[in-house]
Coordinates of C-alpha atoms in Angstrom, one line a residue:
M1 CA 0.0 0.0 0.0
T2 CA 1.4 3.4 -1.0
L3 CA 0.7 6.8 0.5
A4 CA -0.7 7.9 -2.8
E5 CA -3.4 5.2 -2.6
V6 CA -4.2 6.3 1.0
E7 CA -4.6 9.9 -0.2
S8 CA -6.7 8.8 -3.2
L9 CA -9.2 7.0 -0.9
A10 CA -9.4 10.0 1.4
R11 CA -10.1 12.3 -1.5
K12 CA -12.8 9.9 -2.9
I13 CA -14.5 9.7 0.5
L14 CA -14.7 13.5 0.9
T15 CA -15.8 14.1 -2.7
T16 CA -18.6 11.5 -2.7
Y17 CA -19.8 12.7 0.7
F18 CA -19.6 16.4 0.4
C19 CA -20.1 16.9 -3.4
D20 CA -22.3 13.9 -4.4
S21 CA -24.1 13.5 -1.1
D22 CA -23.3 9.7 -1.2
L23 CA -23.4 8.2 2.3
E24 CA -23.2 4.6 1.4
F25 CA -19.7 4.8 -0.1
L26 CA -18.5 6.5 3.1
I27 CA -20.1 3.8 5.2
S28 CA -18.6 1.0 3.1
T29 CA -15.2 2.1 4.2
F30 CA -15.9 1.8 7.9
A31 CA -14.1 -0.8 10.0
D32 CA -16.2 -2.7 12.5
D33 CA -14.4 -0.9 15.4
I34 CA -14.4 2.6 13.9
I35 CA -14.5 5.6 16.2
W36 CA -16.0 8.8 14.7
L37 CA -15.7 12.3 16.0
G38 CA -17.8 14.8 14.0
G39 CA -17.9 18.6 13.7
G40 CA -20.8 19.1 16.0
E41 CA -20.4 19.6 19.7
K42 CA -22.0 16.3 20.6
Q43 CA -21.2 14.3 17.4
K44 CA -19.4 11.1 18.3
A45 CA -20.0 7.4 18.0
E46 CA -18.1 4.1 18.2
G47 CA -18.6 1.0 16.1
K48 CA -19.7 0.6 12.5
E49 CA -23.4 0.3 13.2
A50 CA -23.6 3.3 15.5
V51 CA -21.5 5.5 13.3
A52 CA -23.5 4.5 10.2
A53 CA -26.8 5.2 12.1
C54 CA -25.6 8.7 12.9
F55 CA -24.8 9.5 9.3
R56 CA -28.0 7.9 7.9
S57 CA -30.1 9.8 10.4
G58 CA -28.9 13.1 8.8
K59 CA -29.2 12.0 5.2
D60 CA -32.2 14.3 4.4
G61 CA -30.2 17.3 5.7
M62 CA -27.2 16.9 3.5
I63 CA -26.1 20.0 1.5
A64 CA -24.3 19.5 -1.8
C65 CA -21.1 21.5 -1.9
D66 CA -18.2 22.3 -4.1
M67 CA -14.9 21.4 -2.6
S68 CA -11.7 23.4 -3.4
D69 CA -8.2 24.2 -2.2
E70 CA -7.6 20.7 -1.0
T71 CA -4.4 19.6 0.6
Y72 CA -3.6 16.2 2.0
H73 CA -0.8 14.9 4.2
C74 CA -0.3 11.1 4.7
M75 CA 1.8 9.1 7.1
D76 CA 2.6 5.4 7.4
L77 CA 2.1 4.6 11.1
G78 CA 3.5 1.1 10.7
G79 CA 1.7 -2.3 11.2
G80 CA -0.5 -1.6 8.2
A81 CA -2.0 1.6 9.6
Y82 CA -2.0 5.0 7.9
L83 CA -2.9 8.5 8.8
C84 CA -4.3 11.0 6.3
E85 CA -5.1 14.7 7.1
G86 CA -7.1 16.8 4.6
V87 CA -8.0 20.4 4.5
S88 CA -10.3 22.0 2.0
W89 CA -12.9 24.7 1.5
L90 CA -16.6 23.9 1.2
R91 CA -19.1 26.1 -0.6
S92 CA -22.7 25.2 -1.1
K93 CA -23.6 24.6 -4.8
P94 CA -25.7 27.3 -6.5
G95 CA -29.4 26.6 -6.4
S96 CA -29.3 24.7 -3.1
E97 CA -31.0 27.5 -1.2
F98 CA -28.4 27.2 1.5
Y99 CA -25.2 29.2 2.0
I100 CA -22.0 27.5 3.2
N101 CA -18.6 28.9 2.8
M102 CA -16.2 27.4 5.4
Q103 CA -13.0 25.5 5.8
Q104 CA -13.3 21.8 6.9
R105 CA -10.5 19.6 8.2
V106 CA -10.6 15.8 8.4
T107 CA -8.3 13.2 9.9
F108 CA -8.6 9.6 8.8
V109 CA -6.8 6.6 10.3
F110 CA -7.0 3.6 7.9
R111 CA -6.0 0.0 8.5
E112 CA -5.1 -2.6 5.9
T113 CA -7.5 -5.5 5.7
D114 CA -8.3 -8.4 3.3
E115 CA -10.9 -6.1 1.8
G116 CA -8.5 -3.2 1.4
L117 CA -8.2 -0.1 3.5
K118 CA -10.8 0.5 6.2
A119 CA -11.3 3.6 8.3
V120 CA -10.9 3.0 12.0
H121 CA -11.0 6.6 13.0
I122 CA -12.5 9.7 11.4
H123 CA -12.3 13.1 13.0
N124 CA -14.1 15.8 11.0
S125 CA -13.6 19.4 12.2
V126 CA -15.7 22.3 10.9
P127 CA -16.9 25.4 12.9
Y128 CA -19.2 23.4 15.2
Q129 CA -20.9 26.4 16.7
A130 CA -23.1 26.5 13.5
I131 CA -24.0 22.8 13.7
K132 CA -27.0 21.8 15.9
E133 CA -27.0 18.7 17.9
D134 CA -29.1 16.7 15.5
E135 CA -27.4 17.9 12.3
L136 CA -24.6 16.6 10.1
F137 CA -24.5 19.9 8.2
P138 CA -25.1 23.4 9.6
I139 CA -28.6 23.4 8.0
E140 CA -30.3 26.0 10.1
S141 CA -27.5 28.5 10.1
S142 CA -26.8 28.0 6.4
R143 CA -30.5 28.5 5.6
E144 CA -30.6 31.6 7.7
E145 CA -27.4 32.9 6.0
F146 CA -28.9 32.2 2.6
I147 CA -32.1 34.0 3.5
R148 CA -30.1 36.9 4.8
L149 CA -28.1 37.1 1.6
Q150 CA -31.2 36.7 -0.5
S151 CA -32.9 39.5 1.4
A152 CA -29.9 41.8 0.9
L153 CA -29.8 40.9 -2.8
N154 CA -33.5 41.6 -3.2
I155 CA -33.0 45.0 -1.5
K156 CA -30.1 45.8 -3.9
N157 CA -32.1 44.7 -6.9
Q158 CA -35.0 46.9 -5.8
E159 CA -32.6 49.8 -5.4
F160 CA -31.2 49.2 -8.9
E161 CA -34.7 48.9 -10.3
N162 CA -35.8 52.1 -8.6
Q163 CA -32.7 53.9 -9.9
A164 CA -33.3 52.5 -13.4
Q165 CA -36.9 53.7 -13.4
F166 CA -35.8 57.1 -12.2
L167 CA -33.2 57.4 -14.9
E168 CA -35.7 56.2 -17.5
R169 CA -38.2 58.8 -16.4
L170 CA -35.5 61.4 -16.5
Y171 CA -34.4 60.4 -20.0
N172 CA -38.0 60.5 -21.3
T173 CA -39.0 63.8 -19.7
I174 CA -35.8 65.9 -19.5
P175 CA -36.3 69.1 -21.6
C176 CA -33.3 68.3 -23.8
G177 CA -32.9 66.2 -26.8
I178 CA -30.6 63.2 -26.4
L179 CA -29.5 61.4 -29.5
Q180 CA -26.9 58.6 -30.0
F181 CA -25.5 57.5 -33.3
T182 CA -22.8 55.2 -34.6
T183 CA -19.2 56.3 -35.0
D184 CA -18.8 54.9 -38.5
P185 CA -19.3 57.2 -41.6
S186 CA -23.0 56.2 -41.8
H187 CA -23.6 57.8 -38.4
R188 CA -26.8 55.7 -38.1
V189 CA -29.2 56.7 -35.3
V190 CA -29.0 54.2 -32.4
A191 CA -31.2 55.8 -29.7
L192 CA -33.1 58.9 -29.0
N193 CA -35.4 60.3 -26.3
P194 CA -38.9 61.7 -26.9
M195 CA -37.7 65.3 -26.8
T196 CA -35.7 64.7 -30.0
W197 CA -38.5 63.6 -32.3
K198 CA -40.9 66.0 -30.7
F199 CA -38.5 68.9 -31.3
Y200 CA -38.3 68.1 -35.0
G201 CA -42.1 67.9 -35.4
Y202 CA -42.7 64.2 -35.5
D203 CA -45.6 62.3 -33.8
S204 CA -43.5 59.4 -32.7
E205 CA -40.1 57.8 -32.7
E206 CA -41.2 55.4 -35.4
A207 CA -42.2 58.4 -37.6
Y208 CA -38.8 60.1 -36.9
R209 CA -36.9 56.9 -37.8
R210 CA -38.8 56.5 -41.1
H211 CA -37.6 59.8 -42.3
V212 CA -34.2 60.2 -40.5
T213 CA -31.5 57.5 -40.6
S214 CA -28.7 59.8 -39.5
P215 CA -28.8 63.0 -37.4
L216 CA -26.8 64.7 -40.2
D217 CA -30.1 64.4 -42.3
N218 CA -31.3 67.3 -40.1
V219 CA -28.2 69.4 -40.5
E220 CA -28.5 72.3 -42.9
A221 CA -25.9 72.4 -45.8
E222 CA -24.3 75.5 -44.4
D223 CA -23.4 73.7 -41.2
R224 CA -22.7 70.1 -42.4
G225 CA -18.9 70.6 -42.8
R226 CA -18.6 72.2 -39.4
V227 CA -20.5 69.4 -37.7
L228 CA -18.5 66.7 -39.5
A229 CA -15.3 68.3 -38.4
A230 CA -16.5 68.4 -34.8
I231 CA -17.4 64.7 -35.0
G232 CA -14.0 63.9 -36.3
R233 CA -12.3 65.6 -33.3
L234 CA -14.1 63.4 -30.8
T235 CA -12.3 60.6 -29.0
L236 CA -13.5 58.1 -26.4
N237 CA -13.2 59.6 -23.0
G238 CA -11.9 62.8 -24.6
E239 CA -13.2 66.3 -24.4
N240 CA -16.7 67.2 -25.6
V241 CA -17.3 69.6 -28.4
S242 CA -20.1 72.2 -28.4
Y243 CA -21.7 74.4 -31.1
R244 CA -24.9 76.2 -32.1
R245 CA -26.7 75.8 -35.3
R246 CA -29.8 76.7 -37.2
C247 CA -32.5 74.0 -37.8
V248 CA -35.6 73.7 -39.9
R249 CA -38.4 71.7 -38.4
R250 CA -40.7 69.4 -40.4
D251 CA -43.3 72.2 -40.7
G252 CA -40.7 74.6 -42.1
Q253 CA -40.3 76.6 -38.9
E254 CA -36.8 77.9 -38.3
V255 CA -35.3 77.2 -34.8
W256 CA -31.9 77.2 -33.2
I257 CA -30.2 74.6 -30.9
S258 CA -27.1 74.4 -28.7
V259 CA -25.4 71.1 -29.0
V260 CA -22.8 69.2 -26.8
M261 CA -21.3 66.1 -28.3
G262 CA -19.1 63.4 -26.8
R263 CA -17.9 59.9 -27.7
I264 CA -19.0 57.3 -25.1
V265 CA -19.8 53.7 -24.5
N266 CA -23.6 53.4 -24.0
S267 CA -25.5 51.1 -21.6
D268 CA -25.5 48.3 -24.3
G269 CA -21.7 48.4 -24.4
L270 CA -21.7 50.1 -27.9
E271 CA -19.3 52.9 -28.6
V272 CA -21.4 55.8 -29.9
I273 CA -21.5 59.5 -30.3
Q274 CA -24.0 61.2 -28.0
A275 CA -25.4 64.6 -28.8
V276 CA -27.4 66.5 -26.2
F277 CA -29.1 69.6 -27.5
T278 CA -31.4 72.4 -26.1
D279 CA -33.7 74.7 -27.9
I280 CA -32.2 78.2 -27.8
T281 CA -34.6 79.8 -30.4
E282 CA -35.9 82.4 -28.0
Q283 CA -32.4 83.2 -26.9
M284 CA -31.3 83.7 -30.5
R285 CA -34.3 85.9 -31.3
L286 CA -33.5 88.0 -28.2
E287 CA -29.8 88.3 -29.3
K288 CA -30.8 89.2 -32.8
A289 CA -33.2 91.8 -31.5
Q290 CA -30.5 93.3 -29.2
E291 CA -28.0 93.3 -32.1
Q292 CA -30.6 95.1 -34.3
E293 CA -31.2 97.6 -31.5
R294 CA -27.4 98.3 -31.3
I295 CA -27.2 98.8 -35.0
L296 CA -30.1 101.3 -34.9
E297 CA -28.5 103.1 -32.0
N298 CA -25.2 103.3 -33.9
R299 CA -27.0 104.7 -36.9
F300 CA -28.9 107.3 -34.8
L301 CA -25.6 108.3 -33.1
R302 CA -23.8 108.7 -36.4
A303 CA -26.7 110.7 -37.8
A304 CA -26.7 113.0 -34.7
I305 CA -22.9 113.5 -35.0

């Protein structure tokens, strides 16, 4: 018998028990005079029948786990006896509705027999404070921990949902047009908020998209070169560009907008150019009226002189 074979048996026992919830293979390795010391405060038994009865009584409370970070140390004790100590981490498998994340340590003493290696002693050590007297696994505490984590997750999900709803309402009601379009030369419209299609005089987003494939379709010829140059200067995470330009709505009305453009990665993970614009028609009218007033004042002054 080699130490590698001893380790292999210990590994198989732990894997079938903790990962596959297989009690019978574990019991099949018991020697008649086995002594078991479990992880719970009062978990102990002597003799194959008594130890097997303890394990079988807790069969319905077994929790399937993933086992990782295993290390084993084996020793030949002489006279056909071997010691194997194992340390590993146990984590409850997804979907089990329990939450376990703890280190477990186990010590086996095997004896060579005509039927192969048999366990004469097993000492399993996990944080026993969480294990009740009649449990093989910390069922109650792991269920409570699962419920606590599930509750915390539900609260977070609700917070994210509330935030998403708030942002959606803001996106749909903000008194600014928000328009996203692709970075390639087609500059195809990707997304727009209601203010955009309403500003240009359309009844719906569908109607807007039927007539407009690129935001440049709404740019007057006098400004197209300037806008294309501004788009060309944009870089991801770089500085924004801003400008003002004249627009003509669908009904022929002349309006003015102030635009801020930047290159971003949107919520779908797509790199786009985003333009945010505000209606400054009244401001431009006021500026033109003031300019006209200054011109008239200058004329009157020159005439007086």
